Amino acid sequence: MKYSKVNSAYVSGFEVKPIIVEVDINSKATQQIFKIVGMPNTAILESQKRVYSAIRNSGFKFPNGNVTVNLAPSNIKKHGTHFDLPIAISILLASKQLNFNIDNYYIFGEIGLNGEIRGIPGITLLLLDISHKNKNARFIIPKENEEESLFIEKNTVYIINKLTDIIHIFDPEKSENYKASPKNTYYEKNDEQLDFSEIKGQFFAKRGAEIAAAGFHNLLMKGSPGSGKTMIARRIPTILPEMTKDEIIESTKIYSIYGYLNKVIKKRPFRSPHHSASAVSIIGGGADSKPGEVSLANNGVLFLDEFPEFRTDVIEALRQPMEDGIVTISRAKLIATYPAKFMLIAAQNPCPCGYYGDPEHECTCTLNQINNYNRKISGPVYDRIDIRIKIERVKIDDIFSNINEESSATIRERVRKASYIQIKRQGKLNGKLTQKEVKKIIKLDESVESFLKTGAKKFKMTGRGINRILKVARTIADLKGSNKIKIEDIAEAFQFRGD
């Protein structure tokens, strides 16, 4: 009997499905047949030619007869080129050209015609998920994915450059040379040296940005062109607290699935898609149900400039991730759920021409045009934005002022202290609190509660709006280091709910 099996897996949405790659060789068959079964997709079927050439070009012999590869279980659709390497190794084991125990090894890698092993997406998620479920697991992965083994226990991951390296991995005298040794290099998407000290004036807007950063609150800035909306938005990542290890791992998983090979995401993501982007690119999906911008911005900032210019279906699709911190993509044969705990920073002009209410420029829009423009952001979406700021044009005297503005480092230190207070108190930032958690954690004195009720009635606020006032007020109090929310904290929170 010429039979072997090798452990592998594949990524389905944000989940890992274990797969066994079985090979049976019938050397008595009169015809040379190489067939892959088990519901493979086109990319896997094409691996027949890649594996056949790689085995021959690496100095091995492709076995004669009928070679059958089964990807078990056979009732689910498989995809990806990372089955190339486990298929090749399983064939070599079944044909007795390799002889070693591979039971606890999980193998991944695309293979070239010359036997070269290439990197694949999703390795971070595969390694972490499998190692969590199987403490005895060992891994063989491409050299190109070595950095993604950073979070895995040492001496359990082996790297491979070419097919013939598999022999050395099981050679006690040479195996040490093939153990993964990640260099702890991190992916920094934005290398620009931005700082809040470059923004002159705009105290109210900067205060709103600081509160938003401290509690991870959604923020909308409305103002005429040139008022500084984009400048402020692009500097918000510079005042956010450092990512925790769990956040780094979660974001790295998402980027790995998306196709950022060998990168570890340590810096908080800042994603800024163009307003012409489709719903699939923003929310995620497509034929392979990849994560979209809302997931790539997880634990970071999703900046939507010219917010009303985005398609209505895109804006409305933001409801679920803004409320729940996840996004669910439903397709005919797959339901994928990805993390989407982003901080929404949106910016818009007050009207199509941009100058409605501007003291320096005359607005050329009709009242109907202004109303239609602002109506693009529906009430439910608008209600999910914690802080809303009207930004005035920067005064000329402020632009030429020699006053030293606060640096990002100074603001970040206040944000860091406030964030620490929130994590210690409730295990998460205020902006991520659910309605139930708000009721349980945030308690008000009688006078403060009476003030809140009066304001809520005056502004005809919904229950969701009141909860967001409470969360923002809690963050304001945390920035002051205060255990109790005071009337002035509620009053300031109301100021940031303006239109």
Coordinates of C-alpha atoms in Angstrom, one line a residue:
M1 CA 0.0 0.0 0.0
K2 CA 1.4 3.3 -1.0
Y3 CA -0.5 5.8 1.1
S4 CA 0.3 8.9 3.1
K5 CA -1.4 11.9 4.7
V6 CA -0.2 15.4 5.7
N7 CA -1.9 18.0 7.8
S8 CA -2.8 21.4 6.4
A9 CA -5.6 23.9 6.6
Y10 CA -7.2 26.8 4.9
V11 CA -8.8 30.1 5.8
S12 CA -12.5 30.5 5.5
G13 CA -13.4 34.2 6.3
F14 CA -11.8 34.7 9.6
E15 CA -11.9 31.0 10.6
V16 CA -9.4 28.2 10.0
K17 CA -10.6 24.8 8.7
P18 CA -8.2 21.8 9.2
I19 CA -7.6 19.8 6.1
I20 CA -5.9 16.4 5.6
V21 CA -4.0 15.9 2.3
E22 CA -4.2 12.2 1.5
V23 CA -2.3 10.5 -1.3
D24 CA -2.8 7.1 -2.7
I25 CA -0.5 5.6 -5.4
N26 CA -1.6 2.7 -7.6
S27 CA 1.7 1.8 -9.3
K28 CA 0.0 -1.1 -11.2
A29 CA -2.2 1.2 -13.2
T30 CA -1.3 1.1 -16.9
Q31 CA -1.9 4.8 -17.4
Q32 CA -0.2 7.8 -15.8
I33 CA -3.0 9.7 -14.0
F34 CA -2.6 12.5 -11.5
K35 CA -5.9 13.7 -10.0
I36 CA -6.9 15.9 -7.1
V37 CA -10.4 15.4 -5.5
G38 CA -12.2 16.8 -2.5
M39 CA -13.9 19.9 -4.0
P40 CA -10.8 21.8 -5.0
N41 CA -11.1 25.1 -6.8
T42 CA -9.3 26.1 -10.0
A43 CA -6.1 27.2 -8.3
I44 CA -5.8 23.8 -6.5
L45 CA -6.5 21.9 -9.7
E46 CA -3.7 23.8 -11.4
S47 CA -1.3 22.7 -8.7
Q48 CA -1.1 19.3 -10.5
K49 CA 1.2 20.8 -13.1
R50 CA 3.2 22.8 -10.5
V51 CA 3.7 19.8 -8.2
Y52 CA 4.6 17.5 -11.1
S53 CA 7.3 19.8 -12.5
A54 CA 8.6 20.8 -9.0
I55 CA 9.1 17.2 -8.0
R56 CA 11.0 16.3 -11.2
N57 CA 13.1 19.5 -11.2
S58 CA 14.1 19.0 -7.6
G59 CA 15.8 15.7 -8.3
F60 CA 12.9 13.5 -7.1
K61 CA 11.0 11.1 -9.3
F62 CA 7.3 11.5 -9.9
P63 CA 5.7 8.0 -9.2
N64 CA 4.4 6.0 -12.1
G65 CA 0.7 4.9 -12.2
N66 CA -2.4 6.4 -10.8
V67 CA -1.7 9.2 -8.2
T68 CA -4.9 10.3 -6.3
V69 CA -4.9 13.3 -4.0
N70 CA -7.8 13.8 -1.7
L71 CA -8.4 16.9 0.4
A72 CA -10.5 15.8 3.4
P73 CA -13.1 16.4 4.4
S74 CA -14.5 16.3 0.9
N75 CA -17.8 18.1 1.6
I76 CA -16.4 21.7 1.7
K77 CA -15.0 23.8 -1.1
K78 CA -11.2 24.4 -0.8
H79 CA -9.3 27.3 -2.3
G80 CA -5.7 28.6 -2.3
T81 CA -2.3 27.7 -3.7
H82 CA -0.9 26.8 -0.3
F83 CA -1.8 23.2 -0.7
D84 CA 1.0 22.8 -3.3
L85 CA 3.7 22.0 -0.7
P86 CA 1.6 19.5 1.4
I87 CA 0.5 17.7 -1.8
A88 CA 4.2 17.4 -3.0
I89 CA 5.4 16.2 0.3
S90 CA 2.6 13.7 0.7
I91 CA 3.4 12.3 -2.8
L92 CA 7.1 11.9 -1.8
L93 CA 6.1 10.2 1.4
A94 CA 3.7 7.8 -0.3
S95 CA 6.3 6.9 -2.9
K96 CA 8.8 6.2 -0.1
Q97 CA 11.2 8.9 -1.4
L98 CA 10.9 10.5 2.0
N99 CA 10.7 8.5 5.2
F100 CA 10.0 10.4 8.5
N101 CA 7.1 10.9 10.9
I102 CA 5.2 14.0 10.0
D103 CA 2.0 13.4 12.1
N104 CA 2.2 16.7 14.2
Y105 CA 3.3 18.9 11.3
Y106 CA 1.1 21.4 9.5
I107 CA 2.5 22.3 6.1
F108 CA 1.7 25.4 3.9
G109 CA 3.3 26.8 0.8
E110 CA 2.9 27.6 -2.9
I111 CA 5.4 25.8 -5.1
G112 CA 7.2 27.0 -8.3
L113 CA 8.0 24.8 -11.3
N114 CA 11.6 24.7 -10.2
G115 CA 10.8 23.6 -6.6
E116 CA 11.0 27.1 -5.1
I117 CA 8.6 27.7 -2.2
R118 CA 6.7 31.0 -2.3
G119 CA 4.8 32.9 0.4
I120 CA 1.1 32.7 0.9
P121 CA -1.6 34.9 2.5
G122 CA -3.2 34.1 5.9
I123 CA -0.2 32.4 7.6
T124 CA -0.6 34.5 10.8
L125 CA -4.1 33.3 11.3
L126 CA -3.3 29.7 10.4
L127 CA -0.4 29.5 12.8
L128 CA -2.1 31.1 15.7
D129 CA -5.4 29.2 15.4
I130 CA -3.8 25.8 15.0
S131 CA -1.2 26.3 17.8
H132 CA -4.0 27.4 20.1
K133 CA -6.0 24.2 19.4
N134 CA -3.0 21.8 19.2
K135 CA -0.2 22.5 21.7
N136 CA 2.0 19.8 20.0
A137 CA 1.7 21.3 16.5
R138 CA 4.8 21.9 14.4
F139 CA 4.8 24.0 11.2
I140 CA 6.6 24.1 7.9
I141 CA 6.1 27.4 6.1
P142 CA 7.7 29.4 3.3
K143 CA 10.7 31.6 4.1
E144 CA 8.8 34.6 2.8
N145 CA 6.3 34.2 5.7
E146 CA 9.0 33.9 8.5
E147 CA 8.2 37.2 10.2
E148 CA 4.6 36.1 10.7
S149 CA 5.7 33.4 13.1
L150 CA 6.6 36.1 15.6
F151 CA 3.8 35.2 18.0
I152 CA 4.3 31.4 17.9
E153 CA 6.4 29.5 20.4
K154 CA 10.0 29.2 19.4
N155 CA 11.3 25.9 17.9
T156 CA 7.9 24.9 16.5
V157 CA 8.1 26.6 13.1
Y158 CA 10.5 25.6 10.3
I159 CA 11.1 27.6 7.2
I160 CA 11.6 26.3 3.7
N161 CA 13.0 27.9 0.6
K162 CA 12.8 25.0 -1.8
L163 CA 11.4 21.5 -1.9
T164 CA 14.7 19.7 -1.2
D165 CA 14.9 21.6 2.2
I166 CA 12.4 19.2 3.6
I167 CA 15.1 16.6 3.9
H168 CA 17.3 18.9 6.1
I169 CA 14.4 19.8 8.4
F170 CA 14.4 16.2 9.7
D171 CA 18.1 15.9 9.8
P172 CA 19.2 16.5 13.5
E173 CA 22.5 18.0 12.4
K174 CA 20.9 20.5 10.1
S175 CA 17.4 21.2 11.4
E176 CA 18.5 24.1 13.6
N177 CA 19.3 26.1 10.5
Y178 CA 15.7 25.8 9.3
K179 CA 14.0 27.0 12.5
A180 CA 12.2 30.3 12.1
S181 CA 13.9 33.2 13.7
P182 CA 11.7 36.3 13.1
K183 CA 13.5 39.6 13.4
N184 CA 10.5 41.4 15.0
T185 CA 10.3 43.9 12.1
Y186 CA 7.0 45.8 12.0
Y187 CA 5.0 47.2 9.1
E188 CA 4.7 51.0 9.2
K189 CA 2.3 52.1 6.5
N190 CA 2.6 55.8 6.9
D191 CA 6.1 57.2 7.4
E192 CA 5.1 60.8 7.3
Q193 CA 6.2 62.8 10.4
L194 CA 2.9 64.5 11.2
D195 CA 2.3 66.4 14.4
F196 CA -0.6 68.4 16.0
S197 CA 1.8 71.3 16.6
E198 CA 1.6 72.1 12.9
I199 CA -2.1 73.0 13.3
K200 CA -2.6 76.7 14.2
G201 CA -5.6 77.7 16.2
Q202 CA -8.6 75.4 16.0
F203 CA -8.7 74.8 19.7
F204 CA -12.3 73.4 19.7
A205 CA -11.6 71.0 16.8
K206 CA -8.4 69.8 18.5
R207 CA -10.1 69.3 21.8
G208 CA -12.8 67.2 20.0
A209 CA -10.0 65.1 18.3
E210 CA -8.3 64.5 21.7
I211 CA -11.6 63.4 23.3
A212 CA -12.3 61.1 20.3
A213 CA -8.8 59.6 20.6
A214 CA -9.0 59.1 24.3
G215 CA -12.3 57.1 24.2
F216 CA -12.1 55.7 20.6
H217 CA -15.2 57.7 19.6
N218 CA -16.4 58.3 16.1
L219 CA -15.9 61.9 14.9
L220 CA -17.5 64.0 12.1
M221 CA -15.9 67.3 11.1
K222 CA -17.9 69.7 9.0
G223 CA -16.4 72.8 7.5
S224 CA -15.5 74.7 4.3
P225 CA -12.6 73.7 2.1
G226 CA -9.2 74.6 3.7
S227 CA -10.5 74.8 7.2
G228 CA -8.1 72.0 8.3
K229 CA -10.4 68.9 8.5
T230 CA -8.0 66.6 6.7
M231 CA -5.0 68.0 8.5
I232 CA -6.6 67.1 11.9
A233 CA -7.8 63.7 10.7
R234 CA -4.4 62.6 9.5
R235 CA -2.8 63.6 12.8
I236 CA -5.2 61.7 15.0
P237 CA -3.2 58.4 14.7
T238 CA -0.2 60.3 16.3
I239 CA -2.2 60.8 19.5
L240 CA -3.7 57.4 19.8
P241 CA -2.2 55.1 22.5
E242 CA 0.2 52.3 21.4
M243 CA -1.4 49.1 20.3
T244 CA -1.6 46.2 22.8
K245 CA -0.2 42.8 21.9
D246 CA -3.7 41.4 21.3
E247 CA -4.5 44.3 19.0
I248 CA -1.3 43.8 17.1
I249 CA -2.1 40.1 16.6
E250 CA -5.7 40.7 15.6
S251 CA -4.7 43.4 13.0
T252 CA -1.8 41.3 11.7
K253 CA -4.2 38.4 11.1
I254 CA -6.5 40.6 9.0
Y255 CA -3.6 42.0 6.9
S256 CA -2.2 38.5 6.4
I257 CA -5.5 37.3 5.0
Y258 CA -5.7 40.4 2.8
G259 CA -2.3 39.5 1.3
Y260 CA 0.3 41.6 3.2
L261 CA 2.9 38.9 3.4
N262 CA 5.5 38.8 6.2
K263 CA 4.3 42.0 7.9
V264 CA 3.4 42.5 11.5
I265 CA 1.1 45.5 12.1
K266 CA 2.3 47.4 15.2
K267 CA 1.3 50.9 14.2
R268 CA -2.4 51.7 14.4
P269 CA -3.9 51.5 10.8
F270 CA -5.0 54.6 9.0
R271 CA -7.2 53.8 6.0
S272 CA -8.4 56.6 3.7
P273 CA -10.4 55.1 0.8
H274 CA -11.6 57.4 -2.0
H275 CA -15.3 58.4 -2.1
S276 CA -15.7 56.5 -5.4
A277 CA -14.9 53.2 -3.6
S278 CA -17.4 50.3 -4.0
A279 CA -19.3 48.7 -1.1
V280 CA -17.2 45.5 -1.6
S281 CA -13.9 47.4 -1.2
I282 CA -15.2 49.2 1.9
I283 CA -17.2 46.5 3.6
G284 CA -15.4 43.4 2.2
G285 CA -16.6 40.5 0.1
G286 CA -16.0 39.5 -3.5
A287 CA -15.5 36.0 -4.8
D288 CA -13.1 35.1 -2.0
S289 CA -14.8 37.2 0.7
K290 CA -11.7 39.2 1.6
P291 CA -11.8 41.8 4.4
G292 CA -12.6 45.4 3.3
E293 CA -11.5 48.8 4.5
V294 CA -13.6 48.6 7.7
S295 CA -11.6 45.6 8.8
L296 CA -8.2 46.8 7.6
A297 CA -8.9 49.8 9.8
N298 CA -9.5 47.6 12.8
N299 CA -7.9 49.0 16.0
G300 CA -7.2 52.1 14.0
V301 CA -8.7 54.9 12.0
L302 CA -11.1 54.8 9.0
F303 CA -11.0 58.3 7.5
L304 CA -13.8 59.0 5.0
D305 CA -13.2 62.4 3.4
E306 CA -16.0 64.0 1.5
F307 CA -18.4 61.7 3.5
P308 CA -21.6 62.6 1.6
E309 CA -19.9 61.9 -1.7
F310 CA -19.7 58.2 -0.9
R311 CA -22.4 56.0 -2.3
T312 CA -25.6 55.7 -0.2
D313 CA -25.2 51.9 0.1
V314 CA -21.7 52.3 1.3
I315 CA -22.7 54.8 4.0
E316 CA -25.6 52.7 5.1
A317 CA -23.5 49.5 5.3
L318 CA -21.4 51.2 8.0
R319 CA -24.2 50.8 10.5
Q320 CA -23.4 47.3 11.7
P321 CA -19.6 47.7 12.1
M322 CA -20.0 51.1 13.8
E323 CA -22.4 49.6 16.3
D324 CA -21.1 46.0 16.8
G325 CA -17.4 46.2 15.9
I326 CA -17.7 43.4 13.4
V327 CA -18.8 43.0 9.8
T328 CA -20.6 40.0 8.5
I329 CA -20.3 39.2 4.8
S330 CA -22.9 36.7 3.4
R331 CA -22.3 34.9 0.1
A332 CA -23.9 31.9 -1.5
K333 CA -21.5 29.4 0.0
L334 CA -19.7 31.4 2.7
I335 CA -20.6 33.6 5.7
A336 CA -17.5 35.4 6.9
T337 CA -17.3 37.6 10.0
Y338 CA -14.4 39.9 10.4
P339 CA -13.4 42.3 13.3
A340 CA -14.2 46.0 12.4
K341 CA -13.5 47.9 15.6
F342 CA -12.4 51.1 13.8
M343 CA -12.6 54.7 14.8
L344 CA -14.6 56.5 12.1
I345 CA -13.2 60.0 11.3
A346 CA -15.5 61.6 8.7
A347 CA -15.1 65.0 7.0
Q348 CA -17.5 66.9 4.9
N349 CA -18.3 70.3 3.4
P350 CA -21.5 72.0 4.6
C351 CA -22.9 72.0 1.0
P352 CA -21.9 70.9 -2.6
C353 CA -19.9 74.1 -3.3
G354 CA -18.4 74.0 0.2
Y355 CA -19.1 77.6 1.4
Y356 CA -22.5 77.5 3.1
G357 CA -22.1 79.6 6.3
D358 CA -18.5 80.7 5.4
P359 CA -18.0 84.4 6.2
E360 CA -15.4 84.8 3.5
H361 CA -17.1 83.2 0.5
E362 CA -20.6 83.3 -0.8
C363 CA -22.5 80.0 -1.1
T364 CA -23.8 79.3 -4.7
C365 CA -26.0 76.3 -3.7
T366 CA -29.8 76.4 -3.5
L367 CA -31.5 75.4 -0.3
N368 CA -32.7 72.2 -2.0
Q369 CA -29.1 71.3 -3.0
I370 CA -27.9 71.9 0.5
N371 CA -30.6 69.7 2.0
N372 CA -30.1 66.9 -0.5
Y373 CA -26.4 66.9 0.1
N374 CA -26.6 66.6 3.9
R375 CA -29.5 64.1 3.6
K376 CA -27.0 61.5 2.2
I377 CA -26.0 60.8 5.8
S378 CA -29.1 59.2 7.2
G379 CA -30.3 59.7 10.8
P380 CA -29.2 56.2 12.0
V381 CA -25.7 56.7 10.7
Y382 CA -25.5 60.3 12.0
D383 CA -26.7 59.1 15.4
R384 CA -23.8 56.6 15.6
I385 CA -21.3 59.4 15.4
D386 CA -20.3 60.4 19.0
I387 CA -18.6 63.7 18.3
R388 CA -19.7 66.2 15.7
I389 CA -17.7 69.4 15.2
K390 CA -18.3 72.4 13.0
I391 CA -14.9 73.7 12.0
E392 CA -14.4 77.4 11.3
R393 CA -11.9 78.8 8.9
V394 CA -8.5 79.5 10.5
K395 CA -8.0 83.1 11.2
I396 CA -5.1 84.9 9.5
D397 CA -3.6 86.0 12.9
D398 CA -3.6 82.4 14.1
I399 CA -1.8 81.3 10.9
F400 CA 1.0 83.8 11.5
S401 CA 1.1 83.4 15.3
N402 CA 4.4 82.5 17.0
I403 CA 2.6 80.7 19.8
N404 CA 3.9 77.1 20.1
E405 CA 1.0 74.7 19.7
E406 CA 0.8 71.5 21.7
S407 CA 2.7 68.6 20.2
S408 CA 1.2 65.2 19.5
A409 CA 3.4 63.7 22.2
T410 CA 1.9 66.0 24.8
I411 CA -1.6 65.2 23.8
R412 CA -0.9 61.5 23.5
E413 CA 0.3 61.4 27.1
R414 CA -3.1 62.7 28.3
V415 CA -4.8 60.3 26.0
R416 CA -2.7 57.4 27.2
K417 CA -3.5 58.1 30.9
A418 CA -7.2 58.4 30.1
S419 CA -7.2 55.2 28.1
Y420 CA -5.4 53.4 31.0
I421 CA -8.1 54.5 33.4
Q422 CA -10.8 53.1 31.1
I423 CA -9.1 49.7 30.5
K424 CA -8.5 49.3 34.2
R425 CA -12.1 50.2 35.1
Q426 CA -14.0 48.3 32.4
G427 CA -11.5 46.4 30.2
K428 CA -12.3 48.5 27.1
L429 CA -12.4 52.1 25.9
N430 CA -15.5 54.1 26.4
G431 CA -16.4 54.3 22.8
K432 CA -16.7 50.5 22.6
L433 CA -19.1 50.2 25.5
T434 CA -22.4 48.5 24.7
Q435 CA -25.7 50.0 25.9
K436 CA -25.9 47.5 28.7
E437 CA -22.4 48.3 29.8
V438 CA -23.1 52.0 29.8
K439 CA -26.1 51.5 32.1
K440 CA -24.0 49.3 34.4
I441 CA -20.7 51.4 34.5
I442 CA -21.8 55.0 34.2
K443 CA -23.6 56.3 37.2
L444 CA -24.7 60.0 37.6
D445 CA -25.5 62.1 40.6
E446 CA -29.2 63.3 40.7
S447 CA -28.3 66.9 39.7
V448 CA -26.2 65.7 36.8
E449 CA -28.9 63.3 35.6
S450 CA -31.5 66.1 35.7
F451 CA -29.2 68.3 33.6
L452 CA -28.8 65.4 31.1
K453 CA -32.6 64.9 30.9
T454 CA -33.2 68.6 30.2
G455 CA -30.6 68.6 27.4
A456 CA -31.9 65.4 25.9
K457 CA -35.5 66.8 25.7
K458 CA -34.3 70.1 24.3
F459 CA -32.3 68.4 21.5
K460 CA -35.0 65.6 21.0
M461 CA -32.3 62.9 21.4
T462 CA -32.8 59.2 20.9
G463 CA -31.8 56.6 23.4
R464 CA -28.6 55.9 21.4
G465 CA -27.8 59.6 21.3
I466 CA -28.1 59.8 25.1
N467 CA -25.8 56.8 25.5
R468 CA -23.2 58.5 23.3
I469 CA -23.5 61.7 25.4
L470 CA -22.8 59.6 28.4
K471 CA -19.8 57.8 26.8
V472 CA -18.2 61.1 25.7
A473 CA -18.8 62.7 29.1
R474 CA -17.2 59.7 30.7
T475 CA -14.1 60.2 28.5
I476 CA -14.0 63.9 29.3
A477 CA -14.0 63.1 33.0
D478 CA -11.3 60.5 32.5
L479 CA -9.1 63.0 30.8
K480 CA -9.4 65.1 34.0
G481 CA -8.7 62.0 36.1
S482 CA -12.2 62.4 37.7
N483 CA -14.1 59.4 39.1
K484 CA -17.4 61.2 38.8
I485 CA -19.1 62.8 35.7
K486 CA -20.0 66.4 36.5
I487 CA -22.4 68.8 34.9
E488 CA -19.6 70.6 33.0
D489 CA -18.6 67.2 31.5
I490 CA -22.2 66.6 30.2
A491 CA -22.3 70.2 29.0
E492 CA -19.1 69.8 27.0
A493 CA -20.3 66.5 25.6
F494 CA -23.5 68.3 24.4
Q495 CA -21.3 70.9 22.7
F496 CA -19.8 68.1 20.5
R497 CA -23.2 66.9 19.3
G498 CA -23.8 70.0 17.3
D499 CA -24.5 70.3 13.6

